[in-house]
Coordinates of C-alpha atoms in Angstrom, one line a residue:
M1 CA 34.7 -6.4 -39.1
S2 CA 33.5 -4.4 -42.1
T3 CA 31.2 -1.3 -42.2
T4 CA 29.4 0.8 -44.6
P5 CA 31.0 4.2 -45.5
D6 CA 29.7 7.0 -43.5
S7 CA 28.4 10.1 -45.3
G8 CA 31.0 10.0 -48.0
Q9 CA 33.7 9.0 -45.6
S10 CA 35.4 5.7 -45.3
A11 CA 34.6 2.7 -43.2
L12 CA 36.4 2.1 -40.0
P13 CA 39.6 0.2 -40.6
E14 CA 40.1 -3.2 -39.1
D15 CA 41.8 -3.7 -35.7
P16 CA 43.6 -7.0 -36.0
T17 CA 45.6 -6.7 -32.8
P18 CA 44.6 -7.9 -29.4
A19 CA 43.7 -4.2 -28.5
A20 CA 41.0 -4.3 -31.1
P21 CA 38.1 -5.3 -29.0
A22 CA 38.3 -2.0 -27.1
A23 CA 37.1 -0.5 -30.3
A24 CA 33.8 -2.1 -30.0
P25 CA 32.6 -2.0 -26.5
E26 CA 29.4 -3.7 -25.5
A27 CA 26.5 -1.3 -25.4
G28 CA 25.6 -2.1 -21.9
S29 CA 29.1 -1.7 -20.5
D30 CA 29.8 1.6 -18.9
K31 CA 33.1 0.9 -17.3
L32 CA 36.2 2.0 -19.0
D33 CA 38.3 -1.2 -19.2
R34 CA 42.1 -1.6 -19.1
G35 CA 42.5 -1.5 -22.8
V36 CA 40.6 1.8 -23.1
L37 CA 42.5 3.4 -20.3
A38 CA 45.8 2.4 -21.8
I39 CA 44.9 4.0 -25.2
A40 CA 43.7 7.0 -23.2
A41 CA 47.1 7.4 -21.5
V42 CA 48.8 7.5 -24.9
V43 CA 46.3 10.0 -26.2
V44 CA 46.7 12.2 -23.2
I45 CA 50.4 12.3 -23.5
G46 CA 50.1 13.7 -27.0
A47 CA 47.4 16.2 -25.9
I48 CA 49.5 17.2 -22.9
M49 CA 52.4 18.0 -25.2
S50 CA 50.2 20.1 -27.6
I51 CA 48.2 22.0 -24.9
L52 CA 51.2 22.5 -22.6
D53 CA 53.1 24.2 -25.4
V54 CA 50.4 26.8 -25.9
T55 CA 50.2 27.7 -22.2
V56 CA 54.0 27.6 -21.9
V57 CA 54.4 30.0 -24.7
S58 CA 51.8 32.4 -23.5
V59 CA 53.9 33.2 -20.4
A60 CA 57.0 33.7 -22.4
I61 CA 55.4 36.3 -24.8
P62 CA 56.7 39.4 -22.9
T63 CA 60.2 37.9 -22.8
L64 CA 60.1 37.1 -26.5
Q65 CA 58.8 40.6 -27.2
R66 CA 61.8 42.1 -25.3
D67 CA 64.5 39.8 -26.6
F68 CA 63.5 40.2 -30.3
G69 CA 62.6 43.8 -29.9
V70 CA 59.1 43.7 -31.6
E71 CA 55.6 44.9 -30.8
L72 CA 53.0 42.7 -29.0
T73 CA 50.9 42.6 -32.2
T74 CA 54.1 41.1 -34.0
I75 CA 55.0 38.6 -31.2
Q76 CA 51.4 37.3 -31.2
W77 CA 52.3 35.5 -34.5
I78 CA 54.1 33.1 -32.3
A79 CA 50.7 31.8 -31.5
T80 CA 49.0 32.8 -34.8
G81 CA 51.5 31.2 -37.1
Y82 CA 51.0 27.9 -35.1
T83 CA 47.3 28.2 -35.4
L84 CA 47.5 28.9 -39.2
A85 CA 49.4 25.7 -39.6
L86 CA 46.8 23.9 -37.5
A87 CA 44.1 25.2 -39.7
T88 CA 45.8 23.9 -42.8
V89 CA 46.2 20.3 -41.8
I90 CA 43.3 19.7 -39.4
P91 CA 40.8 19.3 -42.4
L92 CA 42.9 16.4 -43.7
T93 CA 42.7 14.4 -40.5
A94 CA 39.6 12.3 -41.1
W95 CA 40.7 11.2 -44.6
A96 CA 44.3 10.7 -43.5
G97 CA 43.3 8.6 -40.6
D98 CA 41.3 6.3 -42.9
R99 CA 43.8 6.3 -45.6
F100 CA 46.9 5.6 -43.6
G101 CA 45.5 4.5 -40.2
T102 CA 45.1 6.5 -37.1
K103 CA 48.1 5.0 -35.3
R104 CA 50.5 5.9 -38.2
I105 CA 49.2 9.6 -38.5
Y106 CA 49.2 10.0 -34.7
M107 CA 52.9 9.0 -34.6
I108 CA 53.9 11.1 -37.6
S109 CA 52.2 14.0 -36.0
I110 CA 54.2 13.6 -32.7
A111 CA 57.5 13.2 -34.7
L112 CA 56.8 16.4 -36.7
F113 CA 55.7 18.4 -33.7
V114 CA 58.8 17.4 -31.9
T115 CA 61.1 18.3 -34.8
G116 CA 59.5 21.7 -35.0
S117 CA 59.8 22.2 -31.3
V118 CA 63.6 21.5 -31.3
L119 CA 64.1 23.8 -34.2
A120 CA 62.1 26.6 -32.6
G121 CA 64.3 26.3 -29.6
L122 CA 67.4 26.8 -32.0
A123 CA 65.8 29.8 -33.7
W124 CA 68.1 32.8 -34.3
D125 CA 65.5 35.6 -35.1
I126 CA 61.9 36.2 -35.1
T127 CA 61.5 35.1 -38.6
S128 CA 63.1 31.7 -38.1
L129 CA 61.1 31.3 -34.9
L130 CA 57.8 31.9 -36.7
V131 CA 58.8 29.4 -39.5
F132 CA 59.6 26.6 -37.1
R133 CA 56.3 27.4 -35.1
V134 CA 54.4 26.8 -38.4
L135 CA 56.3 23.4 -38.7
Q136 CA 55.3 22.6 -35.0
G137 CA 51.7 23.4 -36.0
L138 CA 51.7 21.0 -39.0
G139 CA 52.6 18.3 -36.7
G140 CA 50.3 19.5 -33.8
G141 CA 47.2 20.0 -36.0
M142 CA 46.5 16.3 -36.2
L143 CA 47.3 15.4 -32.6
M144 CA 44.0 16.2 -30.8
P145 CA 41.5 15.2 -33.6
V146 CA 43.2 11.9 -34.3
G147 CA 43.6 11.3 -30.5
M148 CA 40.0 12.0 -29.9
T149 CA 39.0 9.7 -32.8
I150 CA 41.2 6.8 -31.5
L151 CA 39.8 7.2 -27.9
T152 CA 36.2 7.7 -28.7
R153 CA 36.1 4.8 -31.2
A154 CA 37.6 2.7 -28.4
A155 CA 35.1 3.6 -25.8
G156 CA 31.9 4.0 -27.9
P157 CA 29.3 6.8 -27.8
H158 CA 27.6 5.6 -24.6
R159 CA 30.9 6.3 -22.6
V160 CA 32.0 9.5 -24.5
G161 CA 31.5 11.8 -21.4
R162 CA 33.9 9.7 -19.5
V163 CA 36.5 9.6 -22.2
M164 CA 36.1 13.3 -22.8
S165 CA 36.9 13.9 -19.2
I166 CA 40.1 11.9 -19.7
I167 CA 41.0 13.9 -22.7
G168 CA 40.2 16.9 -20.5
V169 CA 43.3 15.9 -18.3
P170 CA 45.7 17.9 -20.3
M171 CA 43.3 20.8 -20.2
L172 CA 43.6 20.6 -16.5
L173 CA 47.4 20.2 -16.4
G174 CA 48.0 22.9 -19.0
P175 CA 46.7 25.9 -17.1
I176 CA 48.2 24.7 -13.9
C177 CA 51.7 23.3 -15.1
G178 CA 52.1 25.3 -18.3
P179 CA 52.4 28.8 -16.8
I180 CA 54.5 27.5 -14.0
L181 CA 56.8 25.4 -16.2
G182 CA 57.2 28.1 -18.7
G183 CA 57.9 30.7 -16.0
W184 CA 60.5 28.5 -14.4
L185 CA 62.2 27.7 -17.7
V186 CA 62.3 31.3 -18.9
D187 CA 63.5 32.7 -15.4
S188 CA 66.0 30.1 -14.7
F189 CA 67.4 29.1 -18.1
S190 CA 66.1 30.5 -21.4
W191 CA 63.0 30.9 -23.5
R192 CA 64.6 28.3 -25.7
W193 CA 63.7 25.6 -23.2
I194 CA 60.0 26.2 -23.5
F195 CA 60.4 24.4 -26.9
F196 CA 63.2 21.9 -26.0
I197 CA 60.8 20.5 -23.1
N198 CA 58.8 18.9 -25.9
L199 CA 61.6 16.5 -26.8
P200 CA 61.5 14.1 -23.9
I201 CA 57.7 14.2 -23.8
G202 CA 57.4 13.5 -27.5
V203 CA 59.9 10.5 -27.3
I204 CA 57.9 8.9 -24.5
G205 CA 54.7 9.5 -26.5
L206 CA 56.1 7.8 -29.5
L207 CA 57.4 4.8 -27.7
L208 CA 54.1 4.2 -25.9
A209 CA 52.0 4.8 -29.1
A210 CA 54.2 2.2 -30.9
R211 CA 53.5 -0.2 -28.2
I212 CA 49.9 0.3 -27.1
L213 CA 47.8 1.8 -29.9
P214 CA 46.1 -0.8 -32.1
R215 CA 47.5 -1.3 -35.5
D216 CA 44.4 -0.3 -37.5
G217 CA 46.2 -0.5 -40.8
K218 CA 45.1 1.2 -44.1
G219 CA 41.5 1.8 -44.2
I220 CA 39.3 1.9 -47.2
A221 CA 39.4 5.6 -47.5
G222 CA 37.4 7.5 -50.2
K223 CA 39.2 9.6 -52.8
L224 CA 40.8 12.7 -51.4
D225 CA 38.6 15.8 -51.9
L226 CA 41.3 17.8 -53.6
L227 CA 39.0 20.7 -54.5
G228 CA 37.6 20.8 -51.0
L229 CA 41.1 20.9 -49.6
A230 CA 42.1 23.7 -52.1
L231 CA 39.1 25.7 -50.8
L232 CA 39.0 24.9 -47.1
S233 CA 42.6 25.0 -45.9
P234 CA 43.6 28.3 -47.6
G235 CA 40.2 29.7 -46.7
L236 CA 40.7 29.0 -43.0
A237 CA 44.4 30.1 -43.2
L238 CA 43.5 33.5 -44.9
L239 CA 40.6 34.2 -42.4
I240 CA 42.9 33.6 -39.4
Y241 CA 45.7 35.7 -41.0
G242 CA 43.1 38.5 -41.5
F243 CA 42.2 38.4 -38.0
A244 CA 45.8 38.5 -36.9
E245 CA 46.4 41.4 -39.1
Y246 CA 43.4 43.0 -37.6
G247 CA 45.4 43.1 -34.3
S248 CA 48.6 44.2 -35.9
Q249 CA 47.0 47.1 -38.0
H250 CA 44.6 47.9 -35.1
G251 CA 41.6 48.0 -37.1
F252 CA 39.7 46.8 -40.2
G253 CA 40.4 49.8 -42.4
H254 CA 43.6 48.3 -44.0
A255 CA 44.1 46.3 -47.1
Q256 CA 46.1 43.8 -45.1
V257 CA 43.1 43.0 -43.1
I258 CA 40.3 43.4 -45.6
A259 CA 41.9 41.5 -48.5
P260 CA 42.9 38.2 -46.8
M261 CA 39.6 38.1 -44.8
A262 CA 37.5 38.7 -48.0
V263 CA 39.3 36.1 -50.1
G264 CA 39.2 33.6 -47.1
A265 CA 35.4 34.2 -46.7
V266 CA 34.9 33.6 -50.5
L267 CA 36.9 30.4 -50.4
L268 CA 34.9 29.2 -47.4
V269 CA 31.7 29.9 -49.1
G270 CA 32.9 28.1 -52.1
F271 CA 33.8 25.1 -49.9
V272 CA 30.3 25.1 -48.4
W273 CA 28.8 25.1 -51.8
H274 CA 31.1 22.3 -53.0
A275 CA 30.8 20.1 -49.9
L276 CA 26.9 20.1 -50.1
R277 CA 27.1 18.8 -53.7
T278 CA 29.8 16.3 -53.5
P279 CA 29.4 12.6 -52.2
Q280 CA 32.7 12.5 -50.5
P281 CA 33.5 16.0 -49.0
L282 CA 36.7 16.7 -47.0
I283 CA 34.5 17.8 -44.2
D284 CA 30.9 16.3 -44.1
L285 CA 28.7 19.4 -43.5
R286 CA 25.7 17.1 -43.3
L287 CA 26.6 16.7 -39.7
F288 CA 25.1 20.2 -39.1
A289 CA 21.8 18.8 -39.8
N290 CA 22.0 17.4 -36.3
K291 CA 20.7 20.3 -34.1
V292 CA 22.6 19.3 -31.0
F293 CA 25.8 19.1 -33.0
S294 CA 25.3 22.6 -34.5
A295 CA 24.3 24.1 -31.2
S296 CA 27.4 22.6 -29.6
I297 CA 29.6 24.2 -32.2
V298 CA 28.1 27.6 -31.9
T299 CA 28.4 27.4 -28.1
M300 CA 31.9 26.3 -28.2
I301 CA 33.3 28.8 -30.6
L302 CA 31.7 31.7 -28.6
M303 CA 33.1 30.3 -25.4
I304 CA 36.5 29.8 -26.8
I305 CA 36.8 33.3 -28.2
A306 CA 36.1 34.7 -24.7
V307 CA 38.1 32.3 -22.7
F308 CA 41.3 32.0 -24.9
G309 CA 41.2 35.8 -25.5
G310 CA 41.0 36.2 -21.7
M311 CA 43.7 33.7 -21.0
L312 CA 46.1 35.8 -23.3
L313 CA 45.3 39.0 -21.3
L314 CA 46.0 37.8 -17.8
P315 CA 49.6 37.0 -18.3
I316 CA 50.2 40.3 -20.0
Y317 CA 48.4 42.2 -17.3
L318 CA 50.6 40.5 -14.6
Q319 CA 53.8 41.1 -16.3
T320 CA 53.3 44.6 -17.7
V321 CA 51.1 46.2 -15.0
R322 CA 52.2 44.3 -11.9
F323 CA 55.8 43.6 -13.1
E324 CA 55.7 40.0 -12.0
T325 CA 58.3 37.4 -13.3
A326 CA 57.3 34.7 -15.7
L327 CA 57.5 32.2 -12.8
D328 CA 55.4 34.2 -10.5
T329 CA 52.9 34.8 -13.3
G330 CA 52.6 31.0 -13.8
L331 CA 52.0 30.5 -10.0
L332 CA 49.4 33.2 -9.9
L333 CA 47.5 31.6 -12.9
A334 CA 47.5 28.2 -11.2
P335 CA 44.0 28.7 -9.5
Q336 CA 42.4 28.4 -12.9
G337 CA 43.8 25.0 -13.5
I338 CA 42.9 23.8 -10.1
G339 CA 39.3 24.9 -10.5
A340 CA 39.1 23.0 -13.7
M341 CA 40.8 20.0 -12.3
L342 CA 38.1 19.7 -9.6
A343 CA 35.2 20.4 -11.9
M344 CA 36.0 18.4 -15.1
P345 CA 35.7 14.8 -13.7
I346 CA 32.3 15.8 -12.1
A347 CA 31.2 17.3 -15.5
G348 CA 32.3 14.0 -17.3
Q349 CA 30.2 11.9 -14.9
L350 CA 27.2 14.1 -15.3
A351 CA 27.5 14.2 -19.1
D352 CA 27.1 10.4 -19.1
R353 CA 24.0 10.5 -17.0
T354 CA 22.0 13.6 -18.1
G355 CA 21.7 16.0 -21.0
V356 CA 24.6 18.5 -21.5
G357 CA 22.0 21.2 -21.6
R358 CA 21.7 21.0 -17.8
I359 CA 25.6 21.2 -17.4
V360 CA 27.0 23.6 -20.0
P361 CA 24.7 26.6 -19.2
V362 CA 25.7 26.4 -15.5
G363 CA 29.4 26.3 -16.5
L364 CA 29.0 29.3 -18.8
A365 CA 27.2 31.3 -16.1
I366 CA 30.1 30.6 -13.8
I367 CA 32.7 31.8 -16.4
G368 CA 30.4 34.9 -17.0
G369 CA 30.5 35.7 -13.3
S370 CA 34.4 35.5 -13.2
F371 CA 34.7 37.7 -16.3
W372 CA 32.2 40.1 -14.7
W373 CA 34.6 40.5 -11.6
L374 CA 37.6 40.8 -13.8
T375 CA 36.0 43.9 -15.5
G376 CA 37.0 45.7 -12.3
L377 CA 40.7 45.1 -12.6
Q378 CA 43.0 47.8 -11.1
A379 CA 46.7 48.2 -10.8
D380 CA 46.5 47.1 -7.1
T381 CA 43.9 44.4 -7.3
S382 CA 44.3 41.9 -4.4
Y383 CA 46.0 38.8 -5.7
W384 CA 43.6 36.8 -3.4
H385 CA 40.7 38.3 -5.2
L386 CA 42.4 37.6 -8.6
G387 CA 43.1 34.0 -7.5
I388 CA 39.4 33.4 -6.5
A389 CA 38.3 34.9 -9.9
L390 CA 40.6 32.5 -11.7
F391 CA 39.5 29.5 -9.7
V392 CA 35.9 30.3 -10.4
M393 CA 36.8 30.6 -14.1
G394 CA 38.4 27.2 -14.1
V395 CA 35.4 25.6 -12.4
G396 CA 33.3 27.1 -15.2
M397 CA 35.6 25.8 -17.9
G398 CA 35.5 22.4 -16.3
F399 CA 31.7 22.3 -16.6
T400 CA 31.7 23.7 -20.1
M401 CA 34.6 22.6 -22.4
M402 CA 34.4 18.8 -22.3
P403 CA 30.5 18.6 -21.9
T404 CA 30.2 20.7 -24.9
F405 CA 32.4 18.3 -26.9
T406 CA 30.4 15.5 -25.4
G407 CA 27.2 17.0 -26.5
A408 CA 28.4 17.3 -30.0
L409 CA 29.4 13.6 -30.1
Q410 CA 26.7 11.9 -28.2
T411 CA 24.2 12.1 -31.0
L412 CA 26.5 10.8 -33.7
R413 CA 27.1 7.3 -34.9
R414 CA 30.5 5.8 -34.2
R415 CA 31.6 6.1 -37.9
S416 CA 30.8 9.8 -37.9
I417 CA 33.3 10.6 -35.0
A418 CA 36.3 11.1 -37.1
N419 CA 34.6 13.8 -39.2
A420 CA 33.1 15.4 -36.1
S421 CA 36.4 15.4 -34.3
T422 CA 37.9 17.2 -37.2
T423 CA 35.2 19.8 -37.3
L424 CA 35.4 20.3 -33.5
N425 CA 39.0 20.9 -33.6
I426 CA 38.8 23.2 -36.6
T427 CA 36.2 25.2 -34.7
Q428 CA 38.4 25.3 -31.6
Q429 CA 41.5 26.5 -33.4
V430 CA 39.6 29.2 -35.4
G431 CA 37.9 30.4 -32.2
A432 CA 41.2 30.6 -30.4
S433 CA 42.8 32.6 -33.2
I434 CA 39.8 35.0 -33.5
G435 CA 39.6 35.4 -29.7
T436 CA 43.4 36.1 -29.1
A437 CA 43.5 38.6 -32.2
L438 CA 40.2 40.3 -31.2
M439 CA 41.0 40.7 -27.6
T440 CA 44.4 42.1 -28.3
V441 CA 43.1 44.8 -30.7
I442 CA 40.3 45.6 -28.2
L443 CA 42.8 46.1 -25.5
Y444 CA 45.1 48.2 -27.7
V445 CA 42.1 50.5 -28.9
I446 CA 40.8 51.0 -25.3
A447 CA 44.3 51.7 -23.9
T448 CA 45.2 54.0 -26.8
N449 CA 42.0 56.1 -26.3
K450 CA 42.5 56.3 -22.5
F451 CA 46.1 57.4 -22.9
T452 CA 45.0 60.0 -25.6
E453 CA 42.3 61.3 -23.2
A454 CA 44.7 61.6 -20.2
F455 CA 47.9 62.8 -21.9
G456 CA 47.2 63.9 -25.5
P457 CA 47.8 62.1 -28.9
A458 CA 51.7 62.3 -28.3
A459 CA 51.6 60.2 -25.2
A460 CA 50.0 57.0 -26.7
G461 CA 53.4 55.2 -26.3
A462 CA 53.7 56.0 -22.6
A463 CA 52.9 52.3 -21.7
D464 CA 56.2 51.3 -23.1
P465 CA 58.5 50.0 -20.3
A466 CA 61.4 52.1 -21.5
A467 CA 59.3 55.2 -21.6
L468 CA 57.5 54.4 -18.5
A469 CA 60.8 54.0 -16.5
A470 CA 61.7 57.6 -17.4
L471 CA 58.4 59.1 -16.1
P472 CA 58.0 60.6 -12.5
P473 CA 56.5 58.1 -10.0
E474 CA 53.0 59.8 -9.9
V475 CA 52.8 59.7 -13.6
Q476 CA 53.9 56.0 -13.6
A477 CA 51.1 55.3 -11.3
Q478 CA 48.6 57.0 -13.5
V479 CA 49.9 55.2 -16.6
L480 CA 49.6 51.8 -14.8
G481 CA 46.2 52.6 -13.6
I482 CA 45.1 53.3 -17.1
Q483 CA 46.6 50.1 -18.4
A484 CA 44.8 48.1 -15.8
T485 CA 41.5 49.7 -16.5
A486 CA 41.9 49.0 -20.2
F487 CA 42.4 45.3 -19.3
G488 CA 39.3 45.3 -17.2
Q489 CA 37.2 47.0 -19.9
T490 CA 38.4 44.4 -22.3
F491 CA 36.8 41.7 -20.2
W492 CA 33.4 43.2 -20.8
W493 CA 33.6 42.1 -24.5
A494 CA 34.6 38.6 -23.3
L495 CA 31.6 38.6 -21.0
A496 CA 29.3 39.5 -24.0
F497 CA 30.5 36.4 -25.9
V498 CA 29.8 34.2 -22.9
A499 CA 26.4 35.7 -22.6
V500 CA 25.4 34.9 -26.1
A501 CA 26.9 31.3 -25.7
F502 CA 24.8 31.0 -22.5
V503 CA 21.6 31.7 -24.4
V504 CA 22.4 29.3 -27.3
A505 CA 23.3 26.6 -24.8
L506 CA 20.2 27.0 -22.6
A507 CA 17.8 27.1 -25.5
L508 CA 19.2 24.5 -27.9
L509 CA 21.4 21.9 -26.0
P510 CA 19.4 18.8 -24.8
K511 CA 18.2 18.5 -21.2
R512 CA 18.2 14.7 -21.5
K513 CA 20.9 12.3 -22.4
P514 CA 20.2 10.8 -25.9
E515 CA 19.5 7.2 -26.3
P516 CA 22.4 5.0 -27.6
L517 CA 22.4 4.8 -31.5
E518 CA 22.5 1.7 -33.6
E519 CA 25.2 1.6 -36.1
D520 CA 22.9 0.7 -39.1
D521 CA 20.3 3.2 -40.0
E522 CA 17.7 2.6 -42.5
A523 CA 19.3 4.7 -45.3
G524 CA 22.7 3.1 -44.6
T525 CA 24.3 6.4 -44.9
G526 CA 25.3 7.0 -41.4
A527 CA 23.6 10.5 -41.4
P528 CA 23.4 12.0 -37.9
V529 CA 20.2 11.7 -36.0
M530 CA 18.1 14.7 -35.7
M531 CA 17.4 15.7 -32.1
H532 CA 14.3 17.7 -31.1

């Protein structure tokens, strides 16, 4: 089967194996057949490995900070370095999948991710750990977008809601199993095992990918947009680096923050100018002519800034204010994943039946309600109340995350999915980086101001565990109360991002499910359909 190149991107490669029919489902068939489900199982394993790694590492951050003797703003580079690597390789995903075949790229990504994981587990200092986390990111960067491309091509646009709910499985398991698994490994063995655990999962993923995924071979890829790559990847990396330094330097008034962000912004503007004038750009910005796709992107990045930033705050609160172990922290965070697990399959079914504009605003309102409750965090907040708030947040995420992805893909033709998946994953990673850096510095600024007001400028370091232990009990209680209040006030900022996302989703996302699209349009360019 041959197709026409899509907006400067290559045609879909041929699928000569028996699994190939899954890539071209009949328009009237809504049931996910065994071939699609088998492919989904392989994709989910890779996604679980990638997402589980993020949630496992988040619980270990206080332990890593203590063992390496560095500040929180330094140890956050364990997450930021990984994200920088993701931002570097994700733009290559669509081209690499067409040039070398999605199956090959998927397997190479798993192998590189596992190699980086094992080396990170063997790290001897903070520098080596950061280097190996970057190597992990280079492998993990393509796992989700390539996996999404493989699965959505196999299922077809009319079943994208169902397959998005399948991809959502690791997003369910991550918040439940990740913190618990990470806490158990850190408490019972060593932080090194949070990286070693990826080895058996990766080996299983490689074996199943080799056996089950269709051999799509080398596609007819367009010429690699080298100028676009030279502008986009460094631009994204510098922008994320600037946000991370914003956290480290505690503000924008530093050359380490301003310079990389300014250069990154210039490079990204240059990429936009270049991409709109070249027939085969690295990322097809003409996708943004689709109003639904654009609204989905804006909604998603605002929501991810809030949610991922909030997900960073809670483990730190539990371990620094409540003195919980890593394992207990994981158990206390589990209600969030349980809520998502119950909500996401329902949301996937609804997304295939009605417009995502009826689903996503509801999910955002639920997330906003949980954030509003968390603004009242105290040093003695009931764990029952905290668990209910986390469960509600999970339900909101279940009704928001995957339906937003679905809304972005439903109005695109099948040959646009690779480019759209790449763009969505870039947006997700950039949003997560901005969210973690932004919420970290907001927390630091609020806490510092409150400590200064209470104890004077010389007492800003009273929250340090070593300094805290030396204080009288009544002063310790006051310090912990100030810390808890700072966490709560930081959630007001997360709530503000969710509120803006709610307005965008309510106004711009479609209230009806779009009609299935024909693969051939009049212009033959595969341009996305405009939705009004």
